[in-house]
mmCIF file of N, CA, C and O in Angstrom:
data_model
loop_
_atom_site.group_PDB
_atom_site.id
_atom_site.type_symbol
_atom_site.label_atom_id
_atom_site.label_comp_id
_atom_site.label_asym_id
_atom_site.label_seq_id
_atom_site.Cartn_x
_atom_site.Cartn_y
_atom_site.Cartn_z
ATOM 1 N N MET Z 207 27.830 -179.548 -91.767
ATOM 2 C CA MET Z 207 29.174 -180.866 -92.887
ATOM 3 C C MET Z 207 28.323 -181.740 -93.071
ATOM 4 O O MET Z 207 28.647 -182.146 -94.430
ATOM 5 N N THR Z 208 28.430 -182.642 -92.070
ATOM 6 C CA THR Z 208 28.145 -184.004 -91.991
ATOM 7 C C THR Z 208 26.999 -184.525 -93.055
ATOM 8 O O THR Z 208 27.022 -184.929 -93.905
ATOM 9 N N TRP Z 209 25.162 -183.678 -93.108
ATOM 10 C CA TRP Z 209 24.412 -183.652 -93.746
ATOM 11 C C TRP Z 209 24.909 -183.156 -94.715
ATOM 12 O O TRP Z 209 24.095 -184.201 -95.894
ATOM 13 N N LEU Z 210 25.716 -181.914 -95.132
ATOM 14 C CA LEU Z 210 26.107 -181.767 -96.448
ATOM 15 C C LEU Z 210 26.617 -183.061 -97.637
ATOM 16 O O LEU Z 210 26.241 -183.296 -98.236
ATOM 17 N N TRP Z 211 27.635 -183.780 -96.743
ATOM 18 C CA TRP Z 211 28.148 -184.906 -97.551
ATOM 19 C C TRP Z 211 27.432 -186.302 -97.512
ATOM 20 O O TRP Z 211 27.436 -187.020 -98.295
ATOM 21 N N ALA Z 212 26.758 -185.959 -96.621
ATOM 22 C CA ALA Z 212 25.028 -187.038 -96.607
ATOM 23 C C ALA Z 212 24.838 -186.534 -97.642
ATOM 24 O O ALA Z 212 23.480 -188.016 -98.914
ATOM 25 N N ILE Z 213 24.051 -185.714 -98.151
ATOM 26 C CA ILE Z 213 23.143 -185.571 -99.234
ATOM 27 C C ILE Z 213 23.861 -185.310 -100.532
ATOM 28 O O ILE Z 213 23.287 -186.154 -101.722
ATOM 29 N N ILE Z 214 25.362 -185.498 -100.615
ATOM 30 C CA ILE Z 214 25.928 -185.020 -101.668
ATOM 31 C C ILE Z 214 26.384 -186.618 -102.231
ATOM 32 O O ILE Z 214 25.954 -187.007 -103.677
ATOM 33 N N VAL Z 215 26.464 -187.678 -101.229
ATOM 34 C CA VAL Z 215 26.683 -189.072 -101.733
ATOM 35 C C VAL Z 215 25.214 -189.309 -101.907
ATOM 36 O O VAL Z 215 25.247 -190.617 -103.176
ATOM 37 N N GLY Z 216 24.224 -189.063 -101.564
ATOM 38 C CA GLY Z 216 22.966 -189.916 -101.733
ATOM 39 C C GLY Z 216 22.856 -189.186 -103.038
ATOM 40 O O GLY Z 216 22.160 -190.042 -103.625
ATOM 41 N N LEU Z 217 22.853 -188.203 -103.664
ATOM 42 C CA LEU Z 217 22.149 -187.440 -105.028
ATOM 43 C C LEU Z 217 23.047 -188.519 -106.190
ATOM 44 O O LEU Z 217 22.662 -189.157 -106.944
ATOM 45 N N VAL Z 218 24.433 -188.683 -105.281
ATOM 46 C CA VAL Z 218 26.074 -189.182 -106.703
ATOM 47 C C VAL Z 218 24.834 -190.728 -106.990
ATOM 48 O O VAL Z 218 24.868 -191.098 -107.930
ATOM 49 N N LEU Z 219 24.810 -191.240 -105.850
ATOM 50 C CA LEU Z 219 24.648 -192.916 -105.645
ATOM 51 C C LEU Z 219 23.013 -193.074 -106.126
ATOM 52 O O LEU Z 219 23.067 -193.981 -106.559
ATOM 53 N N GLY Z 220 21.999 -192.085 -105.972
ATOM 54 C CA GLY Z 220 20.997 -192.308 -106.665
ATOM 55 C C GLY Z 220 20.972 -192.107 -107.861
ATOM 56 O O GLY Z 220 20.178 -193.199 -108.623
ATOM 57 N N LEU Z 221 22.199 -191.283 -108.583
ATOM 58 C CA LEU Z 221 21.703 -190.693 -110.152
ATOM 59 C C LEU Z 221 22.495 -192.085 -110.480
ATOM 60 O O LEU Z 221 22.279 -192.623 -111.766
ATOM 61 N N ILE Z 222 23.372 -192.830 -109.804
ATOM 62 C CA ILE Z 222 24.247 -193.876 -110.560
ATOM 63 C C ILE Z 222 23.318 -194.781 -110.797
ATOM 64 O O ILE Z 222 23.338 -196.047 -111.262
ATOM 65 N N ALA Z 223 22.491 -195.522 -109.272
ATOM 66 C CA ALA Z 223 21.389 -196.401 -108.995
ATOM 67 C C ALA Z 223 20.847 -196.085 -110.204
ATOM 68 O O ALA Z 223 20.459 -197.256 -111.018
ATOM 69 N N LYS Z 224 20.217 -194.548 -110.644
ATOM 70 C CA LYS Z 224 19.224 -194.595 -111.600
ATOM 71 C C LYS Z 224 19.319 -194.616 -112.934
ATOM 72 O O LYS Z 224 18.643 -195.708 -114.005
ATOM 73 N N ALA Z 225 20.811 -195.144 -113.427
ATOM 74 C CA ALA Z 225 21.411 -195.202 -114.574
ATOM 75 C C ALA Z 225 21.419 -196.574 -114.880
ATOM 76 O O ALA Z 225 21.407 -197.691 -115.820
ATOM 77 N N ILE Z 226 21.970 -196.968 -113.855
ATOM 78 C CA ILE Z 226 21.867 -198.955 -113.596
ATOM 79 C C ILE Z 226 20.830 -199.720 -113.637
ATOM 80 O O ILE Z 226 20.646 -200.064 -114.633
ATOM 81 N N ILE Z 227 19.326 -199.226 -113.669
ATOM 82 C CA ILE Z 227 18.619 -199.803 -113.355
ATOM 83 C C ILE Z 227 17.873 -199.475 -114.777
ATOM 84 O O ILE Z 227 17.348 -197.773 -115.278
ATOM 85 N N PRO Z 228 17.598 -200.895 -115.532
ATOM 86 C CA PRO Z 228 16.902 -200.013 -117.001
ATOM 87 C C PRO Z 228 15.578 -199.341 -116.839
ATOM 88 O O PRO Z 228 14.389 -199.464 -115.685
ATOM 89 N N GLY Z 229 14.881 -198.695 -117.804
ATOM 90 C CA GLY Z 229 14.201 -198.387 -118.128
ATOM 91 C C GLY Z 229 14.099 -197.291 -117.408
ATOM 92 O O GLY Z 229 15.321 -196.552 -116.879
ATOM 93 N N LYS Z 230 13.210 -196.703 -117.630
ATOM 94 C CA LYS Z 230 13.107 -194.956 -116.979
ATOM 95 C C LYS Z 230 12.433 -195.252 -115.772
ATOM 96 O O LYS Z 230 10.992 -195.546 -115.337
ATOM 97 N N GLN Z 231 12.815 -194.283 -114.471
ATOM 98 C CA GLN Z 231 12.269 -194.422 -113.606
ATOM 99 C C GLN Z 231 11.317 -192.681 -113.036
ATOM 100 O O GLN Z 231 11.769 -191.981 -113.395
ATOM 101 N N GLN Z 232 10.177 -192.839 -112.004
ATOM 102 C CA GLN Z 232 9.554 -191.915 -112.447
ATOM 103 C C GLN Z 232 9.954 -191.119 -110.812
ATOM 104 O O GLN Z 232 8.994 -190.771 -110.619
ATOM 105 N N ILE Z 233 10.524 -191.522 -109.843
ATOM 106 C CA ILE Z 233 10.554 -190.616 -108.300
ATOM 107 C C ILE Z 233 11.339 -189.573 -108.882
ATOM 108 O O ILE Z 233 12.459 -189.243 -109.949
ATOM 109 N N PRO Z 234 10.552 -188.445 -108.436
ATOM 110 C CA PRO Z 234 11.818 -186.792 -109.088
ATOM 111 C C PRO Z 234 12.924 -187.192 -107.781
ATOM 112 O O PRO Z 234 13.514 -187.594 -107.373
ATOM 113 N N LEU Z 235 13.266 -185.751 -108.610
ATOM 114 C CA LEU Z 235 15.099 -185.859 -107.831
ATOM 115 C C LEU Z 235 15.392 -185.699 -106.301
ATOM 116 O O LEU Z 235 16.580 -186.775 -105.951
ATOM 117 N N TRP Z 236 14.207 -184.939 -105.388
ATOM 118 C CA TRP Z 236 14.514 -185.000 -104.045
ATOM 119 C C TRP Z 236 14.333 -187.153 -103.449
ATOM 120 O O TRP Z 236 14.956 -186.624 -102.691
ATOM 121 N N LEU Z 237 13.490 -187.591 -104.220
ATOM 122 C CA LEU Z 237 13.426 -188.824 -103.546
ATOM 123 C C LEU Z 237 14.368 -189.448 -104.041
ATOM 124 O O LEU Z 237 14.990 -190.367 -103.266
ATOM 125 N N THR Z 238 15.244 -189.113 -104.985
ATOM 126 C CA THR Z 238 16.092 -190.189 -105.698
ATOM 127 C C THR Z 238 17.806 -189.480 -104.771
ATOM 128 O O THR Z 238 18.244 -190.533 -104.367
ATOM 129 N N VAL Z 239 17.660 -188.438 -103.872
ATOM 130 C CA VAL Z 239 18.505 -188.331 -103.268
ATOM 131 C C VAL Z 239 18.173 -189.106 -101.906
ATOM 132 O O VAL Z 239 19.303 -189.267 -101.595
ATOM 133 N N ILE Z 240 16.648 -189.147 -101.297
ATOM 134 C CA ILE Z 240 16.683 -189.379 -99.989
ATOM 135 C C ILE Z 240 17.031 -191.388 -100.850
ATOM 136 O O ILE Z 240 16.972 -192.024 -99.642
ATOM 137 N N PHE Z 241 16.797 -191.992 -101.523
ATOM 138 C CA PHE Z 241 16.579 -193.529 -101.517
ATOM 139 C C PHE Z 241 18.309 -193.314 -101.516
ATOM 140 O O PHE Z 241 18.952 -194.325 -101.459
ATOM 141 N N GLY Z 242 19.202 -192.590 -102.773
ATOM 142 C CA GLY Z 242 20.481 -192.760 -102.567
ATOM 143 C C GLY Z 242 21.367 -192.692 -101.250
ATOM 144 O O GLY Z 242 21.823 -193.651 -100.576
ATOM 145 N N MET Z 243 20.605 -191.705 -100.186
ATOM 146 C CA MET Z 243 21.070 -191.894 -98.708
ATOM 147 C C MET Z 243 20.941 -192.990 -98.228
ATOM 148 O O MET Z 243 21.581 -193.858 -97.449
ATOM 149 N N LEU Z 244 19.221 -193.626 -98.022
ATOM 150 C CA LEU Z 244 19.417 -194.902 -97.731
ATOM 151 C C LEU Z 244 19.797 -196.129 -98.152
ATOM 152 O O LEU Z 244 20.057 -196.682 -97.204
ATOM 153 N N GLY Z 245 20.237 -196.320 -99.386
ATOM 154 C CA GLY Z 245 20.955 -197.118 -99.911
ATOM 155 C C GLY Z 245 22.242 -197.127 -99.189
ATOM 156 O O GLY Z 245 23.507 -198.385 -98.852
ATOM 157 N N SER Z 246 22.986 -195.903 -99.187
ATOM 158 C CA SER Z 246 23.909 -195.834 -98.096
ATOM 159 C C SER Z 246 24.202 -196.136 -97.041
ATOM 160 O O SER Z 246 25.092 -197.165 -96.577
ATOM 161 N N VAL Z 247 23.007 -196.088 -96.125
ATOM 162 C CA VAL Z 247 23.290 -196.424 -94.697
ATOM 163 C C VAL Z 247 23.154 -198.065 -94.836
ATOM 164 O O VAL Z 247 23.453 -198.973 -94.554
ATOM 165 N N LEU Z 248 22.005 -198.528 -96.274
ATOM 166 C CA LEU Z 248 22.054 -199.921 -96.190
ATOM 167 C C LEU Z 248 23.222 -200.786 -96.437
ATOM 168 O O LEU Z 248 24.022 -202.019 -95.377
ATOM 169 N N GLY Z 249 24.184 -199.912 -97.242
ATOM 170 C CA GLY Z 249 25.542 -200.518 -97.921
ATOM 171 C C GLY Z 249 26.325 -200.459 -96.540
ATOM 172 O O GLY Z 249 27.407 -201.557 -96.330
ATOM 173 N N ASN Z 250 26.536 -199.646 -96.014
ATOM 174 C CA ASN Z 250 27.072 -199.081 -94.499
ATOM 175 C C ASN Z 250 27.048 -200.519 -93.663
ATOM 176 O O ASN Z 250 28.059 -200.743 -92.937
ATOM 177 N N TRP Z 251 25.759 -200.558 -93.249
ATOM 178 C CA TRP Z 251 25.033 -201.391 -92.481
ATOM 179 C C TRP Z 251 25.929 -202.765 -92.982
ATOM 180 O O TRP Z 251 26.077 -203.551 -92.144
ATOM 181 N N ALA Z 252 25.531 -203.195 -94.082
ATOM 182 C CA ALA Z 252 25.793 -204.546 -94.698
ATOM 183 C C ALA Z 252 27.685 -204.995 -94.662
ATOM 184 O O ALA Z 252 28.188 -205.847 -94.485
ATOM 185 N N ALA Z 253 28.410 -203.838 -94.981
ATOM 186 C CA ALA Z 253 29.910 -203.703 -94.845
ATOM 187 C C ALA Z 253 30.252 -203.672 -93.383
ATOM 188 O O ALA Z 253 31.066 -204.856 -93.634
ATOM 189 N N THR Z 254 29.615 -203.649 -92.569
ATOM 190 C CA THR Z 254 29.489 -203.756 -90.966
ATOM 191 C C THR Z 254 29.528 -205.181 -90.673
ATOM 192 O O THR Z 254 30.187 -205.806 -90.236
ATOM 193 N N GLY Z 255 28.459 -205.560 -91.152
ATOM 194 C CA GLY Z 255 28.055 -207.059 -90.531
ATOM 195 C C GLY Z 255 29.113 -207.765 -91.377
ATOM 196 O O GLY Z 255 29.412 -208.848 -91.051
ATOM 197 N N LEU Z 256 29.685 -207.186 -92.385
ATOM 198 C CA LEU Z 256 30.491 -208.357 -93.178
ATOM 199 C C LEU Z 256 32.271 -208.088 -92.721
ATOM 200 O O LEU Z 256 33.352 -208.920 -93.028
ATOM 201 N N GLY Z 257 32.516 -207.141 -92.182
ATOM 202 C CA GLY Z 257 33.456 -206.769 -91.687
ATOM 203 C C GLY Z 257 34.474 -206.201 -92.343
ATOM 204 O O GLY Z 257 35.523 -206.247 -92.706
ATOM 205 N N VAL Z 258 33.838 -205.498 -93.740
ATOM 206 C CA VAL Z 258 35.098 -204.630 -94.349
ATOM 207 C C VAL Z 258 34.475 -202.916 -94.465
ATOM 208 O O VAL Z 258 34.892 -202.390 -95.718
ATOM 209 N N ASN Z 259 33.857 -202.815 -93.474
ATOM 210 C CA ASN Z 259 33.619 -201.338 -93.530
ATOM 211 C C ASN Z 259 35.216 -200.627 -93.160
ATOM 212 O O ASN Z 259 34.924 -199.266 -93.802
ATOM 213 N N GLU Z 260 35.898 -201.070 -92.661
ATOM 214 C CA GLU Z 260 37.029 -200.109 -92.067
ATOM 215 C C GLU Z 260 38.583 -201.190 -92.762
ATOM 216 O O GLU Z 260 38.832 -201.846 -92.448
ATOM 217 N N THR Z 261 39.163 -200.440 -94.096
ATOM 218 C CA THR Z 261 40.225 -201.423 -94.248
ATOM 219 C C THR Z 261 41.493 -200.049 -94.334
ATOM 220 O O THR Z 261 40.999 -199.102 -95.061
ATOM 221 N N GLY Z 262 42.627 -200.901 -94.850
ATOM 222 C CA GLY Z 262 43.525 -199.723 -95.379
ATOM 223 C C GLY Z 262 43.734 -199.000 -96.743
ATOM 224 O O GLY Z 262 43.423 -200.381 -97.631
ATOM 225 N N GLY Z 263 43.565 -198.188 -97.060
ATOM 226 C CA GLY Z 263 43.585 -197.411 -98.015
ATOM 227 C C GLY Z 263 41.953 -197.468 -98.290
ATOM 228 O O GLY Z 263 41.128 -197.110 -97.555
ATOM 229 N N VAL Z 264 41.715 -197.267 -99.967
ATOM 230 C CA VAL Z 264 39.975 -196.887 -100.384
ATOM 231 C C VAL Z 264 39.064 -198.328 -99.992
ATOM 232 O O VAL Z 264 39.657 -199.147 -100.262
ATOM 233 N N ASP Z 265 38.232 -197.987 -99.266
ATOM 234 C CA ASP Z 265 36.859 -199.278 -99.293
ATOM 235 C C ASP Z 265 36.083 -200.005 -100.185
ATOM 236 O O ASP Z 265 34.745 -199.058 -100.076
ATOM 237 N N TRP Z 266 36.748 -199.807 -101.455
ATOM 238 C CA TRP Z 266 35.838 -200.462 -102.541
ATOM 239 C C TRP Z 266 34.782 -201.325 -102.281
ATOM 240 O O TRP Z 266 33.746 -200.907 -102.417
ATOM 241 N N ILE Z 267 34.732 -202.410 -101.302
ATOM 242 C CA ILE Z 267 33.977 -203.468 -101.324
ATOM 243 C C ILE Z 267 32.806 -202.631 -100.363
ATOM 244 O O ILE Z 267 31.843 -202.756 -100.984
ATOM 245 N N ARG Z 268 33.203 -201.855 -99.163
ATOM 246 C CA ARG Z 268 31.693 -200.694 -98.964
ATOM 247 C C ARG Z 268 31.683 -199.297 -100.074
ATOM 248 O O ARG Z 268 30.079 -199.371 -99.781
ATOM 249 N N HIS Z 269 32.543 -199.475 -100.876
ATOM 250 C CA HIS Z 269 31.323 -198.479 -101.165
ATOM 251 C C HIS Z 269 30.328 -199.376 -102.299
ATOM 252 O O HIS Z 269 29.392 -198.652 -102.872
ATOM 253 N N LEU Z 270 30.957 -200.284 -103.185
ATOM 254 C CA LEU Z 270 30.146 -201.147 -103.961
ATOM 255 C C LEU Z 270 28.590 -201.513 -103.461
ATOM 256 O O LEU Z 270 28.093 -201.908 -103.651
ATOM 257 N N LEU Z 271 29.203 -201.902 -102.169
ATOM 258 C CA LEU Z 271 28.240 -202.369 -101.365
ATOM 259 C C LEU Z 271 26.945 -201.199 -100.642
ATOM 260 O O LEU Z 271 25.786 -201.332 -101.242
ATOM 261 N N GLN Z 272 27.570 -199.632 -100.967
ATOM 262 C CA GLN Z 272 26.360 -198.591 -101.201
ATOM 263 C C GLN Z 272 26.168 -198.430 -102.621
ATOM 264 O O GLN Z 272 24.184 -198.495 -102.017
ATOM 265 N N LEU Z 273 26.884 -198.990 -103.030
ATOM 266 C CA LEU Z 273 25.803 -198.784 -104.412
ATOM 267 C C LEU Z 273 24.999 -199.936 -104.984
ATOM 268 O O LEU Z 273 23.828 -199.593 -104.962
ATOM 269 N N ALA Z 274 25.053 -200.990 -104.445
ATOM 270 C CA ALA Z 274 24.312 -202.237 -104.279
ATOM 271 C C ALA Z 274 22.703 -202.036 -103.796
ATOM 272 O O ALA Z 274 21.485 -202.060 -104.095
ATOM 273 N N GLY Z 275 23.376 -201.378 -102.105
ATOM 274 C CA GLY Z 275 21.851 -200.486 -101.174
ATOM 275 C C GLY Z 275 21.683 -199.941 -102.786
ATOM 276 O O GLY Z 275 20.215 -199.815 -102.168
ATOM 277 N N ALA Z 276 21.591 -198.790 -103.076
ATOM 278 C CA ALA Z 276 20.921 -197.766 -103.092
ATOM 279 C C ALA Z 276 20.095 -198.100 -104.856
ATOM 280 O O ALA Z 276 19.146 -197.674 -104.745
ATOM 281 N N VAL Z 277 20.903 -199.387 -105.662
ATOM 282 C CA VAL Z 277 19.809 -199.467 -106.320
ATOM 283 C C VAL Z 277 18.805 -200.294 -106.170
ATOM 284 O O VAL Z 277 17.836 -200.079 -106.515
ATOM 285 N N LEU Z 278 19.070 -201.184 -105.302
ATOM 286 C CA LEU Z 278 17.990 -201.808 -104.087
ATOM 287 C C LEU Z 278 16.708 -200.896 -103.812
ATOM 288 O O LEU Z 278 15.373 -200.916 -104.546
ATOM 289 N N VAL Z 279 17.147 -199.919 -103.332
ATOM 290 C CA VAL Z 279 16.225 -199.199 -102.867
ATOM 291 C C VAL Z 279 15.377 -198.452 -103.670
ATOM 292 O O VAL Z 279 14.300 -197.720 -103.899
ATOM 293 N N VAL Z 280 15.983 -197.691 -104.702
ATOM 294 C CA VAL Z 280 15.899 -197.220 -105.868
ATOM 295 C C VAL Z 280 14.489 -197.671 -106.538
ATOM 296 O O VAL Z 280 13.575 -196.957 -106.917
ATOM 297 N N ALA Z 281 15.016 -198.555 -106.644
ATOM 298 C CA ALA Z 281 14.358 -199.662 -107.511
ATOM 299 C C ALA Z 281 13.016 -200.089 -106.527
ATOM 300 O O ALA Z 281 12.110 -200.236 -107.627
ATOM 301 N N VAL Z 282 12.998 -200.259 -105.550
ATOM 302 C CA VAL Z 282 11.976 -200.627 -104.775
ATOM 303 C C VAL Z 282 11.365 -199.607 -104.630
ATOM 304 O O VAL Z 282 9.931 -199.517 -105.177
ATOM 305 N N GLY Z 283 11.776 -198.502 -104.951
ATOM 306 C CA GLY Z 283 10.872 -197.111 -104.666
ATOM 307 C C GLY Z 283 10.099 -196.505 -105.418
ATOM 308 O O GLY Z 283 9.080 -196.054 -105.081
ATOM 309 N N ASP Z 284 10.828 -197.012 -106.333
ATOM 310 C CA ASP Z 284 10.525 -196.259 -107.609
ATOM 311 C C ASP Z 284 9.519 -196.699 -108.166
ATOM 312 O O ASP Z 284 8.306 -196.500 -108.321
ATOM 313 N N ARG Z 285 8.702 -198.348 -107.591
ATOM 314 C CA ARG Z 285 7.965 -199.113 -107.885
ATOM 315 C C ARG Z 285 6.451 -198.947 -106.595
ATOM 316 O O ARG Z 285 5.343 -198.645 -107.051
ATOM 317 N N ILE Z 286 7.060 -198.635 -105.746
ATOM 318 C CA ILE Z 286 6.232 -198.238 -104.799
ATOM 319 C C ILE Z 286 5.745 -196.726 -105.198
ATOM 320 O O ILE Z 286 4.462 -196.013 -105.288
ATOM 321 N N TRP Z 287 6.349 -195.653 -105.814
ATOM 322 C CA TRP Z 287 6.563 -194.443 -105.954
ATOM 323 C C TRP Z 287 5.000 -194.718 -107.106
ATOM 324 O O TRP Z 287 4.153 -193.631 -107.249
ATOM 325 N N VAL Z 288 5.746 -195.437 -108.057
ATOM 326 C CA VAL Z 288 5.001 -195.014 -109.310
ATOM 327 C C VAL Z 288 3.496 -195.798 -108.682
ATOM 328 O O VAL Z 288 2.102 -195.190 -109.151
ATOM 329 N N SER Z 289 3.246 -197.110 -108.133
ATOM 330 C CA SER Z 289 2.066 -197.587 -107.402
ATOM 331 C C SER Z 289 1.108 -196.329 -106.881
ATOM 332 O O SER Z 289 -0.571 -196.864 -106.571
ATOM 333 N N MET Z 290 1.373 -195.947 -106.346
ATOM 334 C CA MET Z 290 0.967 -194.845 -105.055
ATOM 335 C C MET Z 290 0.328 -194.139 -106.019
ATOM 336 O O MET Z 290 -0.867 -192.982 -105.581
ATOM 337 N N ARG Z 291 1.266 -193.083 -106.900
ATOM 338 C CA ARG Z 291 0.886 -192.068 -107.727
ATOM 339 C C ARG Z 291 -0.066 -192.631 -108.471
ATOM 340 O O ARG Z 291 -1.221 -191.789 -108.939
ATOM 341 N N GLY Z 292 -0.028 -193.656 -109.173
ATOM 342 C CA GLY Z 292 -1.348 -194.675 -109.814
ATOM 343 C C GLY Z 292 -2.697 -194.594 -109.182
ATOM 344 O O GLY Z 292 -3.296 -194.392 -109.455
ATOM 345 N N ARG Z 293 -3.092 -195.128 -108.133
ATOM 346 C CA ARG Z 293 -3.915 -194.859 -106.779
ATOM 347 C C ARG Z 293 -4.495 -193.770 -106.649
ATOM 348 O O ARG Z 293 -5.341 -193.197 -106.584
ATOM 349 N N LYS Z 294 -3.914 -192.613 -106.589
ATOM 350 C CA LYS Z 294 -3.691 -190.794 -106.527
ATOM 351 C C LYS Z 294 -4.876 -190.949 -107.707
ATOM 352 O O LYS Z 294 -6.184 -189.848 -107.644
ATOM 353 N N ARG Z 295 -4.435 -191.371 -108.835
ATOM 354 C CA ARG Z 295 -4.934 -190.798 -109.671
ATOM 355 C C ARG Z 295 -6.252 -190.903 -110.841
ATOM 356 O O ARG Z 295 -7.556 -190.612 -110.811
ATOM 357 N N HIS Z 296 -6.869 -192.600 -109.835
ATOM 358 C CA HIS Z 296 -7.714 -192.881 -109.698
ATOM 359 C C HIS Z 296 -8.539 -193.137 -109.136
ATOM 360 O O HIS Z 296 -10.092 -192.754 -109.162
ATOM 361 N N ALA Z 297 -8.218 -192.097 -107.345
ATOM 362 C CA ALA Z 297 -8.846 -191.539 -106.505
ATOM 363 C C ALA Z 297 -9.771 -190.867 -107.181
ATOM 364 O O ALA Z 297 -10.955 -190.271 -106.598
ATOM 365 N N ALA Z 298 -8.789 -189.622 -107.778
ATOM 366 C CA ALA Z 298 -9.701 -188.395 -108.035
ATOM 367 C C ALA Z 298 -11.012 -188.295 -108.993
ATOM 368 O O ALA Z 298 -11.633 -189.326 -109.570
#
């Protein structure tokens, strides 16, 4: 069940990150999910470092850090994906 939640959170965070980033991202859906999961892990790591990972009630700061991590990972990952796909087209 933990993996299912990780995939769902990754999908949601990845799609929100793609909506926040200006322009069109060219990464496929499966990579959006993976990048969203990585962003969530990055946000959890930052929340733990700041000491805000466990609060009374809803952990809004942790959730915002997860979203910021997803935006960062999706933006960088999309640029890497585009550059890798462009090299493959030129090599063929």
